Amino acid sequence: MAVAPAQRFPHFAEWEGIYKNVRDMCAFGDALEFFYDHPGAVNNRGGRSQCTILHQAFFWGVDVGVLEKLKDLGADPTVLDNVGNVPLDMCKAHEREEMEARFLRVFGPQDGQLRQIILQAAKVGNFLEVMHFLRQKPYLVHTQNQHNGWSVMHQVAYHGGSAGLVAALSALGATWDLRTNEGKTPAMILQEMHPGNHLTIPGRDATVRLEVGSRVLLHSIRATVEAVLESVSDQQATVRPHDGESMTVPLWRISPVQALLNDLEVTEASGVPCVICSMPVPPRWKLSPACSGEDHPMCGDCVATFLWSQFTSSRLPIRCSICTGLVDLSNLPAVIGRGLFHSWPPGSSSGFTCTTLSWPQFVANVQEKLEEGEQVDNDAHKLRLQGSGSITLAYCDASAPGMRACPRCGVLIEYGGACKHFSCALCQHRFCWLCLRTEAQHTDASHNWQVAQCCTAAPVQSVIPHM
């Protein structure tokens, strides 16, 4: 059921006035000030055109500095307006080649694919992969699925992520203000999935002190780096990265290096940070002795969520998402706290995929399946399970499978959007989700490349290509 924009988008009434001033008078100064205070509203859409502030930026032809600031705030260049155009299409429509060059300079060609990878990883509960990418590019933290509006924070609530994971995402600038297309916040999802559990949403309170001269983490556009805090106010802070010049940033872009450890009254010497949520854990807590590269230990809660996500995604044998080492099921943390979320696994109180097994029984069950040689990583089988008409493409009102294999490389892709045009995140192959053909292969009445036109849908794939 469709909901009103005010129920779907955060701070919509204020945003609407800001947007109108940008649309009519190119007032980006006031807009940027508003978004620094309310970053969750940067991808709001409204009016008949359903344009975002980034659509207007490309319409007006703003300079690189404004684009950089919008990117830092989390503006998504893949959001579609009501006719299926992304912001870059505004440049092409008005023949502004210089803006196309600015777009590639600021956003790069890979961000759209990486957003899909992050959303898919979050959907299946693979927060190891999610945090790996978000720590490299924190500005992607507000990415939402265009088909249903779910963000990473919504998936954390759905999967029952730990307080440490929520705090780690909040430190990257994530907000609990974002809403799904049905108007649901992460807090609402949390109560639906785990009724009776009350997660305190992290904020800047007296327990987290930002002291001038202290070390902080700066979550910038390009990466998370250490810096020294030079000054701080209620809204912003001035920091100096170790290898750069001083800069002023919104307060939510920094976090104390010691914040998580201090809250738990744990010192650096007593543990190392979990690679997912940064909570301190014993150094020996890693997925496998075979793990290679830089150390990436994982706390008990994050191990539980990761293994459940891999098992329910049919990814056996289970491998570490960072170094691809085989997970040693006989050497995992024996105690899983799940202190905030009493249901094991996620969703067991709400009718979603669950098990009656305890954590030790679950691990033993997975181990038994592996010893029996059971392999469920069968892509063609997964596609058959999806059926032939599980989702509707909004712009052409046609039914299609919710999962396809890329016609070029064979990687499985889960649909997320409203348009039939799709690009593979792995090999960048662009194809039609309905008929699986390229644009050049749309040559007759039954195969029209226009976004609002239906094609003859291809059946569920039975043969998967491999590069």
mmCIF file of N, CA and C in Angstrom, residues 39-166:
data_model
loop_
_atom_site.group_PDB
_atom_site.id
_atom_site.type_symbol
_atom_site.label_atom_id
_atom_site.label_comp_id
_atom_site.label_asym_id
_atom_site.label_seq_id
_atom_site.Cartn_x
_atom_site.Cartn_y
_atom_site.Cartn_z
ATOM 1 N N PRO A 39 21.175 14.362 7.502
ATOM 2 C CA PRO A 39 21.721 13.615 6.359
ATOM 3 C C PRO A 39 20.790 12.534 5.829
ATOM 4 N N GLY A 40 19.892 12.021 6.677
ATOM 5 C CA GLY A 40 18.973 10.984 6.217
ATOM 6 C C GLY A 40 17.974 11.462 5.190
ATOM 7 N N ALA A 41 17.856 12.792 5.014
ATOM 8 C CA ALA A 41 16.882 13.351 4.068
ATOM 9 C C ALA A 41 17.483 13.643 2.703
ATOM 10 N N VAL A 42 18.762 13.350 2.505
ATOM 11 C CA VAL A 42 19.436 13.797 1.286
ATOM 12 C C VAL A 42 18.903 13.108 0.029
ATOM 13 N N ASN A 43 18.303 11.924 0.174
ATOM 14 C CA ASN A 43 17.747 11.217 -0.987
ATOM 15 C C ASN A 43 16.222 11.241 -1.019
ATOM 16 N N ASN A 44 15.614 12.169 -0.267
ATOM 17 C CA ASN A 44 14.157 12.332 -0.335
ATOM 18 C C ASN A 44 13.720 12.671 -1.751
ATOM 19 N N ARG A 45 12.488 12.295 -2.072
ATOM 20 C CA ARG A 45 11.919 12.617 -3.382
ATOM 21 C C ARG A 45 10.519 13.178 -3.173
ATOM 22 N N GLY A 46 10.105 14.060 -4.066
ATOM 23 C CA GLY A 46 8.777 14.644 -3.921
ATOM 24 C C GLY A 46 8.322 15.337 -5.182
ATOM 25 N N GLY A 47 7.067 15.811 -5.155
ATOM 26 C CA GLY A 47 6.506 16.475 -6.323
ATOM 27 C C GLY A 47 6.142 15.487 -7.409
ATOM 28 N N ARG A 48 5.668 16.006 -8.519
ATOM 29 C CA ARG A 48 5.256 15.130 -9.619
ATOM 30 C C ARG A 48 6.434 14.418 -10.265
ATOM 31 N N SER A 49 7.596 15.054 -10.265
ATOM 32 C CA SER A 49 8.754 14.469 -10.945
ATOM 33 C C SER A 49 9.473 13.425 -10.107
ATOM 34 N N GLN A 50 9.274 13.437 -8.776
ATOM 35 C CA GLN A 50 9.970 12.524 -7.866
ATOM 36 C C GLN A 50 11.491 12.637 -7.996
ATOM 37 N N CYS A 51 11.971 13.864 -8.194
ATOM 38 C CA CYS A 51 13.408 14.106 -8.296
ATOM 39 C C CYS A 51 14.030 14.254 -6.906
ATOM 40 N N THR A 52 15.313 13.949 -6.814
ATOM 41 C CA THR A 52 16.080 14.186 -5.600
ATOM 42 C C THR A 52 16.842 15.499 -5.740
ATOM 43 N N ILE A 53 17.520 15.886 -4.667
ATOM 44 C CA ILE A 53 18.338 17.095 -4.723
ATOM 45 C C ILE A 53 19.485 16.913 -5.712
ATOM 46 N N LEU A 54 19.931 15.665 -5.912
ATOM 47 C CA LEU A 54 21.022 15.412 -6.856
ATOM 48 C C LEU A 54 20.550 15.569 -8.296
ATOM 49 N N HIS A 55 19.302 15.229 -8.590
ATOM 50 C CA HIS A 55 18.754 15.520 -9.918
ATOM 51 C C HIS A 55 18.849 17.017 -10.198
ATOM 52 N N GLN A 56 18.482 17.827 -9.196
ATOM 53 C CA GLN A 56 18.527 19.276 -9.380
ATOM 54 C C GLN A 56 19.959 19.781 -9.524
ATOM 55 N N ALA A 57 20.890 19.151 -8.832
ATOM 56 C CA ALA A 57 22.292 19.554 -8.950
ATOM 57 C C ALA A 57 22.787 19.387 -10.377
ATOM 58 N N PHE A 58 22.391 18.296 -11.022
ATOM 59 C CA PHE A 58 22.818 18.077 -12.400
ATOM 60 C C PHE A 58 22.031 18.947 -13.373
ATOM 61 N N PHE A 59 20.799 19.260 -13.039
ATOM 62 C CA PHE A 59 20.022 20.177 -13.881
ATOM 63 C C PHE A 59 20.655 21.567 -13.894
ATOM 64 N N TRP A 60 21.057 22.052 -12.717
ATOM 65 C CA TRP A 60 21.629 23.394 -12.615
ATOM 66 C C TRP A 60 23.099 23.431 -13.018
ATOM 67 N N GLY A 61 23.759 22.287 -13.047
ATOM 68 C CA GLY A 61 25.172 22.285 -13.429
ATOM 69 C C GLY A 61 26.083 22.816 -12.344
ATOM 70 N N VAL A 62 25.934 22.321 -11.110
ATOM 71 C CA VAL A 62 26.730 22.828 -9.991
ATOM 72 C C VAL A 62 28.187 22.406 -10.132
ATOM 73 N N ASP A 63 29.059 23.059 -9.351
ATOM 74 C CA ASP A 63 30.485 22.763 -9.456
ATOM 75 C C ASP A 63 30.852 21.504 -8.674
ATOM 76 N N VAL A 64 32.106 21.091 -8.824
ATOM 77 C CA VAL A 64 32.588 19.862 -8.193
ATOM 78 C C VAL A 64 32.485 19.937 -6.674
ATOM 79 N N GLY A 65 32.714 21.126 -6.109
ATOM 80 C CA GLY A 65 32.653 21.279 -4.656
ATOM 81 C C GLY A 65 31.299 20.911 -4.089
ATOM 82 N N VAL A 66 30.223 21.357 -4.736
ATOM 83 C CA VAL A 66 28.871 21.025 -4.271
ATOM 84 C C VAL A 66 28.618 19.527 -4.429
ATOM 85 N N LEU A 67 29.052 18.953 -5.547
ATOM 86 C CA LEU A 67 28.866 17.514 -5.758
ATOM 87 C C LEU A 67 29.605 16.702 -4.696
ATOM 88 N N GLU A 68 30.826 17.130 -4.354
ATOM 89 C CA GLU A 68 31.593 16.436 -3.321
ATOM 90 C C GLU A 68 30.858 16.460 -1.981
ATOM 91 N N LYS A 69 30.278 17.615 -1.644
ATOM 92 C CA LYS A 69 29.562 17.732 -0.374
ATOM 93 C C LYS A 69 28.303 16.870 -0.373
ATOM 94 N N LEU A 70 27.591 16.838 -1.493
ATOM 95 C CA LEU A 70 26.401 15.991 -1.575
ATOM 96 C C LEU A 70 26.774 14.514 -1.480
ATOM 97 N N LYS A 71 27.888 14.159 -2.101
ATOM 98 C CA LYS A 71 28.360 12.778 -2.010
ATOM 99 C C LYS A 71 28.706 12.422 -0.570
ATOM 100 N N ASP A 72 29.388 13.334 0.119
ATOM 101 C CA ASP A 72 29.756 13.112 1.512
ATOM 102 C C ASP A 72 28.528 12.886 2.381
ATOM 103 N N LEU A 73 27.438 13.556 2.045
ATOM 104 C CA LEU A 73 26.193 13.442 2.808
ATOM 105 C C LEU A 73 25.418 12.167 2.485
ATOM 106 N N GLY A 74 25.848 11.446 1.448
ATOM 107 C CA GLY A 74 25.189 10.192 1.105
ATOM 108 C C GLY A 74 24.256 10.266 -0.082
ATOM 109 N N ALA A 75 24.308 11.339 -0.876
ATOM 110 C CA ALA A 75 23.446 11.449 -2.054
ATOM 111 C C ALA A 75 23.708 10.287 -3.004
ATOM 112 N N ASP A 76 22.644 9.662 -3.467
ATOM 113 C CA ASP A 76 22.730 8.443 -4.274
ATOM 114 C C ASP A 76 22.487 8.769 -5.747
ATOM 115 N N PRO A 77 23.497 8.616 -6.613
ATOM 116 C CA PRO A 77 23.326 8.933 -8.032
ATOM 117 C C PRO A 77 22.553 7.887 -8.815
ATOM 118 N N THR A 78 22.101 6.810 -8.158
ATOM 119 C CA THR A 78 21.346 5.771 -8.866
ATOM 120 C C THR A 78 19.844 5.862 -8.631
ATOM 121 N N VAL A 79 19.382 6.842 -7.830
ATOM 122 C CA VAL A 79 17.947 6.976 -7.552
ATOM 123 C C VAL A 79 17.218 7.447 -8.807
ATOM 124 N N LEU A 80 16.081 6.834 -9.094
ATOM 125 C CA LEU A 80 15.307 7.138 -10.299
ATOM 126 C C LEU A 80 14.198 8.137 -10.002
ATOM 127 N N ASP A 81 13.901 8.995 -10.988
ATOM 128 C CA ASP A 81 12.722 9.856 -10.863
ATOM 129 C C ASP A 81 11.503 9.106 -11.405
ATOM 130 N N ASN A 82 10.392 9.798 -11.621
ATOM 131 C CA ASN A 82 9.151 9.099 -11.982
ATOM 132 C C ASN A 82 9.142 8.553 -13.407
ATOM 133 N N VAL A 83 10.114 8.929 -14.232
ATOM 134 C CA VAL A 83 10.184 8.377 -15.591
ATOM 135 C C VAL A 83 11.405 7.483 -15.774
ATOM 136 N N GLY A 84 12.065 7.147 -14.669
ATOM 137 C CA GLY A 84 13.177 6.214 -14.747
ATOM 138 C C GLY A 84 14.525 6.824 -15.033
ATOM 139 N N ASN A 85 14.671 8.140 -14.827
ATOM 140 C CA ASN A 85 15.945 8.805 -15.079
ATOM 141 C C ASN A 85 16.754 8.949 -13.797
ATOM 142 N N VAL A 86 18.045 8.646 -13.876
ATOM 143 C CA VAL A 86 18.962 8.931 -12.779
ATOM 144 C C VAL A 86 19.463 10.362 -12.945
ATOM 145 N N PRO A 87 20.097 10.950 -11.918
ATOM 146 C CA PRO A 87 20.558 12.340 -12.040
ATOM 147 C C PRO A 87 21.426 12.607 -13.261
ATOM 148 N N LEU A 88 22.298 11.665 -13.618
ATOM 149 C CA LEU A 88 23.172 11.885 -14.765
ATOM 150 C C LEU A 88 22.389 12.073 -16.053
ATOM 151 N N ASP A 89 21.201 11.479 -16.140
ATOM 152 C CA ASP A 89 20.378 11.644 -17.343
ATOM 153 C C ASP A 89 19.966 13.094 -17.555
ATOM 154 N N MET A 90 19.940 13.897 -16.484
ATOM 155 C CA MET A 90 19.628 15.319 -16.621
ATOM 156 C C MET A 90 20.695 16.013 -17.459
ATOM 157 N N CYS A 91 21.954 15.585 -17.302
ATOM 158 C CA CYS A 91 23.044 16.156 -18.106
ATOM 159 C C CYS A 91 22.864 15.803 -19.573
ATOM 160 N N LYS A 92 22.569 14.539 -19.815
ATOM 161 C CA LYS A 92 22.440 14.083 -21.195
ATOM 162 C C LYS A 92 21.261 14.750 -21.887
ATOM 163 N N ALA A 93 20.167 14.943 -21.146
ATOM 164 C CA ALA A 93 18.982 15.574 -21.735
ATOM 165 C C ALA A 93 19.258 17.012 -22.141
ATOM 166 N N HIS A 94 20.140 17.692 -21.397
ATOM 167 C CA HIS A 94 20.444 19.093 -21.684
ATOM 168 C C HIS A 94 21.817 19.261 -22.338
ATOM 169 N N GLU A 95 22.403 18.124 -22.793
ATOM 170 C CA GLU A 95 23.670 18.128 -23.529
ATOM 171 C C GLU A 95 24.765 18.885 -22.778
ATOM 172 N N ARG A 96 24.961 18.512 -21.515
ATOM 173 C CA ARG A 96 25.993 19.145 -20.696
ATOM 174 C C ARG A 96 27.128 18.142 -20.474
ATOM 175 N N GLU A 97 28.036 18.097 -21.424
ATOM 176 C CA GLU A 97 29.125 17.138 -21.350
ATOM 177 C C GLU A 97 30.046 17.414 -20.169
ATOM 178 N N GLU A 98 30.195 18.702 -19.809
ATOM 179 C CA GLU A 98 31.086 19.024 -18.689
ATOM 180 C C GLU A 98 30.561 18.448 -17.375
ATOM 181 N N MET A 99 29.226 18.366 -17.237
ATOM 182 C CA MET A 99 28.661 17.794 -16.020
ATOM 183 C C MET A 99 28.860 16.280 -15.974
ATOM 184 N N GLU A 100 28.830 15.644 -17.133
ATOM 185 C CA GLU A 100 29.111 14.214 -17.170
ATOM 186 C C GLU A 100 30.526 13.943 -16.682
ATOM 187 N N ALA A 101 31.468 14.800 -17.096
ATOM 188 C CA ALA A 101 32.856 14.655 -16.653
ATOM 189 C C ALA A 101 32.969 14.867 -15.144
ATOM 190 N N ARG A 102 32.227 15.833 -14.619
ATOM 191 C CA ARG A 102 32.248 16.073 -13.170
ATOM 192 C C ARG A 102 31.675 14.875 -12.418
ATOM 193 N N PHE A 103 30.615 14.300 -12.973
ATOM 194 C CA PHE A 103 30.008 13.132 -12.336
ATOM 195 C C PHE A 103 31.027 12.008 -12.189
ATOM 196 N N LEU A 104 31.728 11.678 -13.273
ATOM 197 C CA LEU A 104 32.702 10.593 -13.232
ATOM 198 C C LEU A 104 33.845 10.922 -12.284
ATOM 199 N N ARG A 105 34.211 12.202 -12.235
ATOM 200 C CA ARG A 105 35.293 12.615 -11.335
ATOM 201 C C ARG A 105 34.893 12.438 -9.871
ATOM 202 N N VAL A 106 33.651 12.780 -9.530
ATOM 203 C CA VAL A 106 33.216 12.754 -8.134
ATOM 204 C C VAL A 106 32.715 11.371 -7.721
ATOM 205 N N PHE A 107 31.814 10.786 -8.495
ATOM 206 C CA PHE A 107 31.166 9.544 -8.075
ATOM 207 C C PHE A 107 31.857 8.292 -8.607
ATOM 208 N N GLY A 108 32.526 8.405 -9.745
ATOM 209 C CA GLY A 108 33.178 7.232 -10.294
ATOM 210 C C GLY A 108 32.184 6.274 -10.920
ATOM 211 N N PRO A 109 32.683 5.322 -11.711
ATOM 212 C CA PRO A 109 31.779 4.425 -12.436
ATOM 213 C C PRO A 109 31.289 3.227 -11.631
ATOM 214 N N GLN A 110 31.902 2.940 -10.453
ATOM 215 C CA GLN A 110 31.607 1.691 -9.754
ATOM 216 C C GLN A 110 30.642 1.819 -8.583
ATOM 217 N N ASP A 111 30.312 3.043 -8.171
ATOM 218 C CA ASP A 111 29.506 3.204 -6.960
ATOM 219 C C ASP A 111 28.146 2.524 -7.046
ATOM 220 N N GLY A 112 27.505 2.606 -8.213
ATOM 221 C CA GLY A 112 26.187 1.993 -8.364
ATOM 222 C C GLY A 112 26.226 0.496 -8.123
ATOM 223 N N GLN A 113 27.246 -0.170 -8.676
ATOM 224 C CA GLN A 113 27.377 -1.606 -8.478
ATOM 225 C C GLN A 113 27.688 -1.937 -7.019
ATOM 226 N N LEU A 114 28.553 -1.118 -6.394
ATOM 227 C CA LEU A 114 28.915 -1.387 -5.006
ATOM 228 C C LEU A 114 27.719 -1.212 -4.075
ATOM 229 N N ARG A 115 26.851 -0.259 -4.379
ATOM 230 C CA ARG A 115 25.637 -0.096 -3.569
ATOM 231 C C ARG A 115 24.795 -1.368 -3.592
ATOM 232 N N GLN A 116 24.659 -1.979 -4.765
ATOM 233 C CA GLN A 116 23.877 -3.208 -4.867
ATOM 234 C C GLN A 116 24.531 -4.352 -4.098
ATOM 235 N N ILE A 117 25.861 -4.419 -4.145
ATOM 236 C CA ILE A 117 26.574 -5.466 -3.413
ATOM 237 C C ILE A 117 26.348 -5.314 -1.912
ATOM 238 N N ILE A 118 26.427 -4.068 -1.422
ATOM 239 C CA ILE A 118 26.234 -3.808 0.007
ATOM 240 C C ILE A 118 24.818 -4.166 0.433
ATOM 241 N N LEU A 119 23.824 -3.752 -0.360
ATOM 242 C CA LEU A 119 22.434 -4.044 -0.005
ATOM 243 C C LEU A 119 22.160 -5.542 -0.005
ATOM 244 N N GLN A 120 22.711 -6.249 -0.989
ATOM 245 C CA GLN A 120 22.489 -7.690 -1.044
ATOM 246 C C GLN A 120 23.163 -8.390 0.132
ATOM 247 N N ALA A 121 24.373 -7.963 0.480
ATOM 248 C CA ALA A 121 25.066 -8.559 1.624
ATOM 249 C C ALA A 121 24.292 -8.307 2.913
ATOM 250 N N ALA A 122 23.764 -7.081 3.076
ATOM 251 C CA ALA A 122 22.988 -6.762 4.279
ATOM 252 C C ALA A 122 21.707 -7.579 4.326
ATOM 253 N N LYS A 123 21.093 -7.799 3.173
ATOM 254 C CA LYS A 123 19.825 -8.537 3.139
ATOM 255 C C LYS A 123 19.989 -9.951 3.674
ATOM 256 N N VAL A 124 21.103 -10.588 3.360
ATOM 257 C CA VAL A 124 21.313 -11.961 3.823
ATOM 258 C C VAL A 124 22.048 -12.000 5.162
ATOM 259 N N GLY A 125 22.304 -10.816 5.765
ATOM 260 C CA GLY A 125 22.939 -10.776 7.077
ATOM 261 C C GLY A 125 24.442 -10.874 7.064
ATOM 262 N N ASN A 126 25.068 -10.671 5.900
ATOM 263 C CA ASN A 126 26.528 -10.755 5.810
ATOM 264 C C ASN A 126 27.133 -9.391 6.135
ATOM 265 N N PHE A 127 27.126 -9.025 7.414
ATOM 266 C CA PHE A 127 27.617 -7.711 7.814
ATOM 267 C C PHE A 127 29.137 -7.641 7.833
ATOM 268 N N LEU A 128 29.794 -8.779 7.731
ATOM 269 C CA LEU A 128 31.238 -8.778 7.542
ATOM 270 C C LEU A 128 31.580 -8.084 6.228
ATOM 271 N N GLU A 129 30.885 -8.465 5.162
ATOM 272 C CA GLU A 129 31.112 -7.841 3.856
ATOM 273 C C GLU A 129 30.615 -6.398 3.846
ATOM 274 N N VAL A 130 29.478 -6.142 4.498
ATOM 275 C CA VAL A 130 28.920 -4.787 4.549
ATOM 276 C C VAL A 130 29.912 -3.814 5.176
ATOM 277 N N MET A 131 30.429 -4.150 6.362
ATOM 278 C CA MET A 131 31.326 -3.239 7.063
ATOM 279 C C MET A 131 32.662 -3.115 6.348
ATOM 280 N N HIS A 132 33.087 -4.164 5.678
ATOM 281 C CA HIS A 132 34.334 -4.101 4.902
ATOM 282 C C HIS A 132 34.255 -2.996 3.849
ATOM 283 N N PHE A 133 33.136 -2.922 3.145
ATOM 284 C CA PHE A 133 32.984 -1.902 2.102
ATOM 285 C C PHE A 133 32.670 -0.526 2.689
ATOM 286 N N LEU A 134 31.831 -0.476 3.724
ATOM 287 C CA LEU A 134 31.434 0.820 4.273
ATOM 288 C C LEU A 134 32.592 1.529 4.957
ATOM 289 N N ARG A 135 33.521 0.793 5.523
ATOM 290 C CA ARG A 135 34.681 1.453 6.122
ATOM 291 C C ARG A 135 35.577 2.049 5.044
ATOM 292 N N GLN A 136 35.534 1.494 3.838
ATOM 293 C CA GLN A 136 36.284 2.077 2.727
ATOM 294 C C GLN A 136 35.565 3.287 2.145
ATOM 295 N N LYS A 137 34.226 3.211 2.099
ATOM 296 C CA LYS A 137 33.431 4.287 1.499
ATOM 297 C C LYS A 137 32.227 4.578 2.394
ATOM 298 N N PRO A 138 32.439 5.324 3.488
ATOM 299 C CA PRO A 138 31.352 5.559 4.459
ATOM 300 C C PRO A 138 30.138 6.269 3.879
ATOM 301 N N TYR A 139 30.313 7.032 2.796
ATOM 302 C CA TYR A 139 29.183 7.785 2.244
ATOM 303 C C TYR A 139 28.107 6.875 1.663
ATOM 304 N N LEU A 140 28.381 5.578 1.523
ATOM 305 C CA LEU A 140 27.385 4.638 1.004
ATOM 306 C C LEU A 140 26.447 4.116 2.091
ATOM 307 N N VAL A 141 26.616 4.590 3.323
ATOM 308 C CA VAL A 141 25.884 4.014 4.449
ATOM 309 C C VAL A 141 24.379 4.259 4.375
ATOM 310 N N HIS A 142 23.932 5.300 3.639
ATOM 311 C CA HIS A 142 22.503 5.598 3.550
ATOM 312 C C HIS A 142 21.832 4.978 2.323
ATOM 313 N N THR A 143 22.542 4.131 1.598
ATOM 314 C CA THR A 143 21.973 3.513 0.408
ATOM 315 C C THR A 143 20.700 2.742 0.749
ATOM 316 N N GLN A 144 19.659 2.945 -0.071
ATOM 317 C CA GLN A 144 18.390 2.241 0.127
ATOM 318 C C GLN A 144 18.017 1.467 -1.127
ATOM 319 N N ASN A 145 17.391 0.322 -0.925
ATOM 320 C CA ASN A 145 16.865 -0.464 -2.031
ATOM 321 C C ASN A 145 15.736 0.320 -2.696
ATOM 322 N N GLN A 146 15.833 0.555 -3.998
ATOM 323 C CA GLN A 146 14.843 1.386 -4.675
ATOM 324 C C GLN A 146 13.508 0.673 -4.842
ATOM 325 N N HIS A 147 13.510 -0.647 -4.679
ATOM 326 C CA HIS A 147 12.266 -1.395 -4.832
ATOM 327 C C HIS A 147 11.415 -1.350 -3.568
ATOM 328 N N ASN A 148 12.083 -1.386 -2.386
ATOM 329 C CA ASN A 148 11.312 -1.417 -1.135
ATOM 330 C C ASN A 148 11.763 -0.391 -0.098
ATOM 331 N N GLY A 149 12.855 0.327 -0.364
ATOM 332 C CA GLY A 149 13.302 1.375 0.545
ATOM 333 C C GLY A 149 14.123 0.901 1.727
ATOM 334 N N TRP A 150 14.467 -0.395 1.784
ATOM 335 C CA TRP A 150 15.230 -0.897 2.924
ATOM 336 C C TRP A 150 16.680 -0.430 2.842
ATOM 337 N N SER A 151 17.221 -0.023 4.001
ATOM 338 C CA SER A 151 18.617 0.392 4.113
ATOM 339 C C SER A 151 19.395 -0.660 4.900
ATOM 340 N N VAL A 152 20.697 -0.441 5.058
ATOM 341 C CA VAL A 152 21.510 -1.348 5.869
ATOM 342 C C VAL A 152 20.974 -1.409 7.297
ATOM 343 N N MET A 153 20.586 -0.256 7.851
ATOM 344 C CA MET A 153 20.072 -0.235 9.224
ATOM 345 C C MET A 153 18.779 -1.038 9.362
ATOM 346 N N HIS A 154 17.919 -1.011 8.344
ATOM 347 C CA HIS A 154 16.709 -1.836 8.385
ATOM 348 C C HIS A 154 17.083 -3.322 8.452
ATOM 349 N N GLN A 155 18.097 -3.712 7.693
ATOM 350 C CA GLN A 155 18.506 -5.112 7.694
ATOM 351 C C GLN A 155 19.162 -5.502 9.018
ATOM 352 N N VAL A 156 19.886 -4.575 9.638
ATOM 353 C CA VAL A 156 20.455 -4.846 10.960
ATOM 354 C C VAL A 156 19.337 -5.139 11.954
ATOM 355 N N ALA A 157 18.275 -4.334 11.915
ATOM 356 C CA ALA A 157 17.137 -4.551 12.806
ATOM 357 C C ALA A 157 16.463 -5.887 12.507
ATOM 358 N N TYR A 158 16.297 -6.214 11.231
ATOM 359 C CA TYR A 158 15.655 -7.471 10.828
ATOM 360 C C TYR A 158 16.444 -8.681 11.331
ATOM 361 N N HIS A 159 17.776 -8.611 11.184
ATOM 362 C CA HIS A 159 18.613 -9.760 11.546
ATOM 363 C C HIS A 159 18.978 -9.794 13.026
ATOM 364 N N GLY A 160 18.589 -8.771 13.780
ATOM 365 C CA GLY A 160 18.920 -8.777 15.199
ATOM 366 C C GLY A 160 20.380 -8.519 15.464
ATOM 367 N N GLY A 161 20.968 -7.575 14.720
ATOM 368 C CA GLY A 161 22.370 -7.242 14.925
ATOM 369 C C GLY A 161 22.625 -6.716 16.323
ATOM 370 N N SER A 162 23.854 -6.803 16.761
ATOM 371 C CA SER A 162 24.204 -6.429 18.126
ATOM 372 C C SER A 162 24.260 -4.918 18.299
ATOM 373 N N ALA A 163 24.311 -4.488 19.567
ATOM 374 C CA ALA A 163 24.453 -3.063 19.866
ATOM 375 C C ALA A 163 25.761 -2.531 19.314
ATOM 376 N N GLY A 164 26.797 -3.375 19.318
ATOM 377 C CA GLY A 164 28.081 -2.951 18.772
ATOM 378 C C GLY A 164 28.003 -2.648 17.295
ATOM 379 N N LEU A 165 27.257 -3.473 16.543
ATOM 380 C CA LEU A 165 27.108 -3.236 15.110
ATOM 381 C C LEU A 165 26.350 -1.945 14.851
ATOM 382 N N VAL A 166 25.287 -1.703 15.615
ATOM 383 C CA VAL A 166 24.529 -0.459 15.464
ATOM 384 C C VAL A 166 25.419 0.739 15.762
#
